[in-house]
Amino acid sequence: MTRAQIKIRFRKDRGLWEVDYRDAGGVRRRPLFADEERALARAAEIRRDLRGTTAVAPDRDITLAEYAEGWLATVAGELEASTWQGYRDRLRNHILPVLGRLKLRDLRRRRVKALLNAKRAAGYAPNGVRLIKAALSSMLTDAVDDELIDSNPALQVGRKKRRAGTVTAADRIQKIKPMNWEQRTRLLDAARREPRYATLFAVLAKAGLRPGEALALQPGDVDLRDRTLTVERAVNLGRVKSTKTYERRTVDLSPELARQVQALRWLKEEALRRGWGEPTWLFPNDAGKPQDKWVLGTAFRRTLKRAQLPAFRLYDLRAHLREPAPGRRRADHLREPAARAREPDDDAPLLREVDSVEGPTVGRRAGRRGAPPRAQFWNQNLEPSRSSDEDRRASGGKTW
């Protein structure tokens, strides 16, 4: 959703009308109103305010290429990094070479159809054609709000007739393929060959975190006294953002996983040696920044190959927690989460607390009510203090 895209919807769960938009700073806002009339009035005010902050000049003779340049700069801080990169690449590689010199006001539906048909004829997959159209349509929707064109000529192009091979939303959903417990054990054993990722893969598999959430963990998110992790942010393409669900949660750690996380304290010694000060991230790269998710995915595929396992997605690591531990029935596993967390061979997390928050949660702490202040991770003790070399061996690490 870009700045100019303001959505109005009725929230059945609350019985109120919601205006969903991003402000000039790119922060998502969702105020609620008692009736539709007030919601529409507020949406009109927001649209006027945001139009005054747009970086695109209201020039009705502007070309598609000129508008695209300003539009990409305007939405760069408002879209997810991966979404913005996808829009940029499809505009530069597929749309602007064909339509870039055309005046924005002269663009017609037939030209959009011709572009998409040419891509299909060139052998592009249906989903690839859909993404090209989505990038163009998103930009033209903002052009309508900027009063440069009267309507979006890419809107619903090709929707009237379902073409053979068209990819639907259901078709695009990748089926979850969880590992079984034996496969997870083999993977984590193989991960010890790459010490940099051993504890990280263990956190993904045993605590049920999404990859971006694990990469965004900071020392202050670890409570070894209560054996918990606080999850309240994620990293995507180097940007820190809120979690996928805009929620923060506290996840219990098994004793084994807590010992592995505790052993990461040897990283502080390495960080100080490199002159970084105290590490900001629990799983940093060589530059002290969060690991790149794509690099992590490459390491995951190497580990799968080493463990002689079939192809799995990195996201499938957390899905294996839905599978019952050996000796337990599926019905019992799904019905008794607390018992599941007590399984001797099961490191499944127990959600202790979920606080819904509105908007980004980056930078907030999620301590439990009434709990004493959390000790610094570097000073916490789960067991008698060990040397840095012992910590390094326990976490599977040898070098940074």
Coordinates of C-alpha atoms in Angstrom, one line a residue:
M1 CA 0.0 0.0 0.0
T2 CA 1.5 3.3 -1.1
R3 CA 1.0 6.7 0.5
A4 CA -1.9 7.6 -1.9
Q5 CA -3.7 4.3 -1.4
I6 CA -6.2 4.9 1.3
K7 CA -8.5 2.0 2.1
I8 CA -11.8 2.3 3.9
R9 CA -13.4 -0.9 5.3
F10 CA -16.0 -1.9 7.9
R11 CA -14.5 -3.9 10.7
K12 CA -17.0 -6.6 11.7
D13 CA -15.0 -7.6 14.7
R14 CA -15.3 -4.1 16.2
G15 CA -18.4 -2.7 14.5
L16 CA -16.5 0.3 13.3
W17 CA -15.2 1.8 10.1
E18 CA -11.4 1.8 9.5
V19 CA -9.3 4.1 7.4
D20 CA -6.1 2.3 6.5
Y21 CA -3.2 4.5 5.1
R22 CA 0.4 5.4 5.5
D23 CA 1.3 8.9 6.7
A24 CA 4.0 11.2 5.2
G25 CA 6.7 9.4 7.2
G26 CA 5.6 6.0 5.8
V27 CA 4.0 4.8 9.1
R28 CA 0.9 2.8 8.8
R29 CA -2.2 4.3 10.5
R30 CA -5.6 2.7 11.0
P31 CA -8.0 5.1 12.8
L32 CA -11.5 3.9 13.6
F33 CA -14.8 5.8 13.1
A34 CA -18.4 5.2 14.3
D35 CA -19.9 5.6 10.8
E36 CA -19.0 5.5 7.1
E37 CA -19.6 9.2 6.6
R38 CA -17.0 10.3 9.1
A39 CA -14.5 7.7 7.7
L40 CA -15.0 9.1 4.2
A41 CA -14.6 12.7 5.4
R42 CA -11.4 11.8 7.2
A43 CA -10.1 9.9 4.1
A44 CA -10.6 13.0 2.0
E45 CA -8.7 15.1 4.5
I46 CA -5.8 12.6 4.5
R47 CA -5.7 12.5 0.7
R48 CA -5.5 16.3 0.6
D49 CA -2.7 16.4 3.2
L50 CA -0.7 13.7 1.5
R51 CA -1.1 15.3 -1.9
G52 CA 0.6 18.4 -0.5
T53 CA 3.6 16.3 0.4
T54 CA 4.0 14.3 -2.8
A55 CA 7.3 14.8 -4.7
V56 CA 5.6 14.5 -8.1
A57 CA 4.7 17.8 -9.8
P58 CA 1.1 18.0 -11.2
D59 CA 2.2 18.2 -14.8
R60 CA -0.3 16.6 -17.1
D61 CA 2.2 16.5 -19.9
I62 CA 4.6 14.4 -17.9
T63 CA 5.7 11.1 -19.6
L64 CA 5.5 7.7 -18.0
A65 CA 9.2 7.5 -17.6
E66 CA 9.4 10.9 -15.8
Y67 CA 6.5 10.1 -13.5
A68 CA 8.0 6.7 -12.7
E69 CA 11.3 8.2 -11.6
G70 CA 9.6 10.5 -9.1
W71 CA 7.1 7.9 -8.0
L72 CA 9.8 5.4 -7.2
A73 CA 11.6 8.0 -5.1
T74 CA 8.3 8.9 -3.3
V75 CA 7.4 5.4 -2.3
A76 CA 10.9 4.1 -1.5
G77 CA 10.4 4.6 2.2
E78 CA 6.8 3.4 2.3
L79 CA 6.9 0.0 0.7
E80 CA 8.5 -3.2 1.9
A81 CA 12.0 -3.2 0.4
S82 CA 11.3 -6.4 -1.6
T83 CA 8.1 -4.9 -3.0
W84 CA 9.9 -1.7 -4.0
Q85 CA 12.7 -3.5 -5.7
G86 CA 10.2 -5.7 -7.6
Y87 CA 8.3 -2.6 -8.8
R88 CA 11.6 -0.8 -9.8
D89 CA 12.9 -3.8 -11.8
R90 CA 9.6 -4.5 -13.7
L91 CA 9.3 -0.8 -14.6
R92 CA 12.8 -0.5 -15.8
N93 CA 13.1 -3.9 -17.6
H94 CA 9.6 -4.4 -19.0
I95 CA 7.3 -1.3 -18.9
L96 CA 9.4 1.8 -19.5
P97 CA 11.3 0.4 -22.5
V98 CA 7.9 0.1 -24.3
L99 CA 5.7 2.8 -22.8
G100 CA 8.3 5.2 -21.2
R101 CA 8.1 8.0 -23.8
L102 CA 4.4 8.0 -23.9
K103 CA 2.6 10.9 -22.1
L104 CA 0.9 9.7 -19.0
R105 CA -2.5 11.2 -20.1
D106 CA -2.2 9.4 -23.5
L107 CA -1.9 5.9 -22.0
R108 CA -4.9 3.7 -22.9
R109 CA -6.1 0.2 -22.0
R110 CA -5.3 -1.2 -25.4
R111 CA -1.6 -0.2 -25.0
V112 CA -1.5 -2.0 -21.6
K113 CA -3.2 -5.1 -23.1
A114 CA -0.7 -5.0 -26.0
L115 CA 2.2 -4.9 -23.6
L116 CA 0.9 -7.8 -21.5
N117 CA 0.1 -9.9 -24.6
A118 CA 3.6 -9.3 -25.9
K119 CA 5.0 -10.7 -22.7
R120 CA 2.8 -13.7 -22.9
A121 CA 3.9 -14.3 -26.5
A122 CA 7.5 -14.0 -25.5
G123 CA 7.0 -16.9 -23.1
Y124 CA 6.7 -15.2 -19.8
A125 CA 5.0 -17.2 -17.1
P126 CA 1.4 -16.1 -16.1
N127 CA 2.6 -15.1 -12.7
G128 CA 5.4 -13.0 -14.2
V129 CA 2.9 -11.2 -16.4
R130 CA 0.7 -10.6 -13.4
L131 CA 3.5 -8.9 -11.5
I132 CA 4.3 -6.6 -14.4
K133 CA 0.7 -5.5 -14.6
A134 CA 0.6 -5.1 -10.8
A135 CA 3.7 -2.7 -10.8
L136 CA 2.1 -0.6 -13.6
S137 CA -1.3 -0.5 -12.0
S138 CA 0.1 0.5 -8.6
M139 CA 1.9 3.5 -10.1
L140 CA -1.1 4.6 -12.2
T141 CA -3.3 4.4 -9.1
D142 CA -1.1 7.1 -7.5
A143 CA -1.2 9.1 -10.7
V144 CA -5.0 9.2 -10.4
D145 CA -4.7 10.5 -6.9
D146 CA -2.2 13.1 -8.1
E147 CA -4.8 14.3 -10.6
L148 CA -2.6 13.6 -13.6
I149 CA -5.0 11.1 -15.2
D150 CA -8.7 10.5 -14.7
S151 CA -8.7 6.7 -14.4
N152 CA -6.3 3.8 -14.1
P153 CA -6.0 2.2 -17.6
A154 CA -4.3 -0.9 -16.1
L155 CA -7.0 -1.6 -13.6
Q156 CA -8.7 -5.0 -14.1
V157 CA -7.1 -5.5 -17.5
G158 CA -7.7 -9.1 -18.6
R159 CA -10.1 -9.8 -15.7
K160 CA -13.2 -10.2 -17.8
K161 CA -12.1 -13.4 -19.4
R162 CA -10.1 -16.0 -17.6
R163 CA -7.3 -17.0 -19.8
A164 CA -6.0 -20.6 -19.9
G165 CA -3.1 -20.9 -17.5
T166 CA -4.0 -17.8 -15.5
V167 CA -2.5 -18.0 -12.0
T168 CA -5.0 -17.4 -9.2
A169 CA -4.3 -16.5 -5.6
A170 CA -4.9 -20.1 -4.6
D171 CA -2.4 -21.3 -7.2
R172 CA 0.3 -19.0 -5.9
I173 CA 0.1 -20.3 -2.3
Q174 CA 3.0 -22.7 -1.7
K175 CA 2.0 -25.7 0.3
I176 CA 3.7 -26.0 3.7
K177 CA 5.9 -29.0 3.8
P178 CA 7.0 -29.5 7.4
M179 CA 10.0 -31.6 8.3
N180 CA 9.5 -34.6 10.5
W181 CA 11.5 -34.9 13.7
E182 CA 14.1 -37.2 12.3
Q183 CA 14.7 -34.8 9.4
R184 CA 15.0 -31.8 11.8
T185 CA 17.6 -33.7 13.9
R186 CA 19.7 -34.5 10.8
L187 CA 19.5 -30.9 9.6
L188 CA 20.7 -29.5 13.0
D189 CA 23.5 -32.0 13.2
A190 CA 24.6 -31.0 9.7
A191 CA 24.4 -27.3 10.6
R192 CA 27.2 -27.8 13.1
R193 CA 29.6 -28.0 10.2
E194 CA 28.9 -24.2 9.6
P195 CA 29.2 -22.7 13.1
R196 CA 28.0 -19.3 11.9
Y197 CA 24.5 -20.8 11.4
A198 CA 24.2 -23.6 13.9
T199 CA 22.4 -21.6 16.7
L200 CA 20.4 -19.6 14.2
F201 CA 18.9 -22.7 12.6
A202 CA 18.2 -24.1 16.0
V203 CA 16.3 -20.9 16.9
L204 CA 14.3 -21.2 13.7
A205 CA 13.5 -24.8 14.2
K206 CA 12.9 -25.0 17.9
A207 CA 11.5 -21.5 18.8
G208 CA 9.3 -21.2 15.7
L209 CA 10.5 -17.8 14.6
R210 CA 10.3 -16.5 11.0
P211 CA 13.7 -16.0 9.4
G212 CA 13.4 -12.2 9.4
E213 CA 12.4 -12.3 13.1
A214 CA 15.4 -14.4 14.1
L215 CA 17.8 -12.1 12.2
A216 CA 16.3 -9.1 14.0
L217 CA 16.9 -10.5 17.5
Q218 CA 19.0 -8.3 19.8
P219 CA 20.7 -9.1 23.0
G220 CA 18.0 -7.3 25.0
D221 CA 15.4 -9.7 23.6
V222 CA 16.9 -12.6 25.5
D223 CA 15.9 -13.4 29.1
L224 CA 18.0 -16.3 30.3
R225 CA 16.5 -16.1 33.8
D226 CA 13.1 -17.0 32.5
R227 CA 14.3 -18.7 29.4
T228 CA 12.4 -16.6 26.9
L229 CA 12.8 -14.6 23.7
T230 CA 10.9 -11.5 23.0
V231 CA 9.9 -11.2 19.3
E232 CA 8.9 -7.6 18.2
R233 CA 10.7 -6.8 15.0
A234 CA 11.9 -8.3 11.7
V235 CA 14.6 -7.6 9.1
N236 CA 14.0 -7.5 5.4
L237 CA 16.6 -6.5 2.9
G238 CA 18.6 -4.7 5.5
R239 CA 15.6 -2.7 6.9
V240 CA 14.2 -3.2 10.4
K241 CA 10.4 -3.3 10.5
S242 CA 7.6 -4.6 12.6
T243 CA 6.7 -8.3 12.6
K244 CA 4.4 -9.7 9.9
T245 CA 1.4 -9.6 12.2
Y246 CA 2.2 -6.3 13.9
E247 CA 2.4 -8.1 17.2
R248 CA 5.0 -8.8 19.8
R249 CA 5.2 -12.1 21.5
T250 CA 7.3 -13.9 24.1
V251 CA 8.5 -17.4 23.3
D252 CA 9.7 -19.9 25.8
L253 CA 13.0 -21.6 25.2
S254 CA 13.8 -25.2 26.0
P255 CA 16.8 -25.7 28.4
E256 CA 18.9 -27.0 25.5
L257 CA 18.1 -24.1 23.2
A258 CA 18.6 -21.6 26.1
R259 CA 22.1 -23.1 26.6
Q260 CA 22.9 -22.6 22.9
V261 CA 21.7 -19.0 22.9
Q262 CA 23.7 -18.3 26.1
A263 CA 26.8 -19.6 24.4
L264 CA 26.5 -16.8 21.9
R265 CA 28.0 -14.5 24.5
W266 CA 31.4 -15.2 23.1
L267 CA 30.4 -12.9 20.2
K268 CA 30.9 -9.9 22.5
E269 CA 34.6 -10.7 22.8
E270 CA 34.9 -10.9 19.0
A271 CA 32.9 -7.6 18.6
L272 CA 35.1 -5.7 21.0
R273 CA 38.2 -7.1 19.3
R274 CA 36.9 -5.7 16.0
G275 CA 36.1 -2.4 17.6
W276 CA 32.3 -2.5 17.2
G277 CA 31.4 -2.1 20.9
E278 CA 28.7 -4.4 22.3
P279 CA 27.0 -6.3 19.4
T280 CA 23.7 -4.8 18.4
W281 CA 22.4 -8.1 16.8
L282 CA 22.4 -11.6 18.1
F283 CA 23.3 -13.0 14.7
P284 CA 25.5 -10.4 12.9
N285 CA 27.4 -10.8 9.7
D286 CA 31.1 -10.0 9.2
A287 CA 30.3 -6.2 9.3
G288 CA 28.3 -6.4 12.5
K289 CA 25.0 -5.9 10.7
P290 CA 22.1 -8.4 10.5
Q291 CA 22.6 -11.4 8.4
D292 CA 21.1 -11.2 4.9
K293 CA 18.1 -13.4 4.5
W294 CA 19.2 -14.5 1.0
V295 CA 22.6 -15.5 2.2
L296 CA 20.9 -17.4 5.0
G297 CA 18.8 -19.2 2.4
T298 CA 21.9 -20.2 0.5
A299 CA 23.5 -21.6 3.7
F300 CA 20.2 -23.5 4.4
R301 CA 20.3 -25.2 1.0
R302 CA 23.9 -26.2 1.5
T303 CA 23.0 -27.7 4.9
L304 CA 20.1 -29.6 3.4
K305 CA 22.4 -31.1 0.8
R306 CA 25.0 -32.0 3.5
A307 CA 22.2 -33.7 5.5
Q308 CA 21.0 -35.5 2.4
L309 CA 17.5 -34.1 2.8
P310 CA 15.0 -33.2 0.1
A311 CA 14.2 -29.6 -0.8
F312 CA 12.6 -27.6 1.9
R313 CA 12.0 -23.9 2.2
L314 CA 13.6 -21.9 5.1
Y315 CA 10.1 -21.1 6.3
D316 CA 9.3 -24.8 6.6
L317 CA 11.6 -25.0 9.6
R318 CA 9.0 -23.5 11.9
A319 CA 6.2 -25.5 10.3
H320 CA 7.6 -28.8 11.7
L321 CA 6.4 -27.7 15.2
R322 CA 2.9 -28.7 14.0
E323 CA 4.0 -32.3 13.7
P324 CA 3.6 -34.4 16.9
A325 CA 6.8 -35.7 18.6
P326 CA 7.5 -39.4 18.3
G327 CA 5.1 -41.4 20.4
R328 CA 2.4 -38.7 20.6
R329 CA -0.9 -38.7 18.7
R330 CA -1.6 -35.7 16.5
A331 CA -4.9 -34.9 18.3
D332 CA -3.0 -34.7 21.6
H333 CA -0.3 -32.6 20.1
L334 CA -2.7 -30.1 18.7
R335 CA -4.9 -30.0 21.8
E336 CA -2.2 -29.7 24.5
P337 CA 0.3 -27.0 23.7
A338 CA 1.6 -26.8 27.2
A339 CA 2.2 -30.6 27.3
R340 CA 3.8 -30.3 23.9
A341 CA 6.4 -27.8 25.2
R342 CA 7.2 -30.3 28.1
E343 CA 8.1 -33.1 25.7
P344 CA 11.6 -34.3 26.5
D345 CA 12.5 -34.4 22.8
D346 CA 10.4 -31.5 21.8
D347 CA 11.6 -27.9 21.8
A348 CA 8.3 -26.5 20.6
P349 CA 7.7 -22.9 21.9
L350 CA 4.9 -22.0 24.3
L351 CA 3.5 -18.6 23.7
R352 CA 3.5 -16.9 27.0
E353 CA 2.1 -13.5 26.0
V354 CA 0.9 -11.8 22.9
D355 CA 0.3 -8.1 23.0
S356 CA -1.5 -6.7 19.9
V357 CA -0.2 -3.3 18.9
E358 CA -1.3 -0.9 16.3
G359 CA 1.4 0.1 13.8
P360 CA 5.1 -0.6 13.9
T361 CA 6.6 -2.0 17.2
V362 CA 10.3 -1.4 16.5
G363 CA 12.2 -0.3 19.6
R364 CA 9.5 -1.2 22.2
R365 CA 10.3 -3.6 25.0
A366 CA 7.8 -6.4 25.8
G367 CA 8.6 -7.2 29.4
R368 CA 5.8 -8.9 31.4
R369 CA 3.7 -6.9 33.7
G370 CA 5.1 -6.8 37.2
A371 CA 8.3 -8.5 36.3
P372 CA 11.6 -7.1 37.6
P373 CA 13.9 -5.3 35.1
R374 CA 15.6 -7.7 32.7
A375 CA 19.3 -8.3 33.2
Q376 CA 21.7 -7.5 30.4
F377 CA 22.1 -10.5 28.2
W378 CA 25.9 -10.4 28.5
N379 CA 25.6 -10.5 32.3
Q380 CA 22.9 -13.2 32.6
N381 CA 23.8 -16.7 33.8
L382 CA 21.8 -19.8 33.0
E383 CA 24.5 -22.0 34.5
P384 CA 27.9 -21.5 36.1
S385 CA 30.0 -19.0 34.1
R386 CA 32.2 -20.5 31.4
S387 CA 35.1 -19.2 29.4
S388 CA 34.6 -17.6 26.0
D389 CA 36.2 -20.7 24.4
E390 CA 33.7 -23.0 26.2
D391 CA 30.8 -20.7 25.0
R392 CA 32.2 -20.8 21.5
R393 CA 32.2 -24.6 21.4
A394 CA 28.7 -24.9 22.9
S395 CA 27.3 -22.6 20.2
G396 CA 29.1 -24.5 17.5
G397 CA 31.2 -21.5 16.8
K398 CA 35.0 -21.4 16.1
T399 CA 35.4 -18.1 14.3
W400 CA 33.2 -15.1 13.6

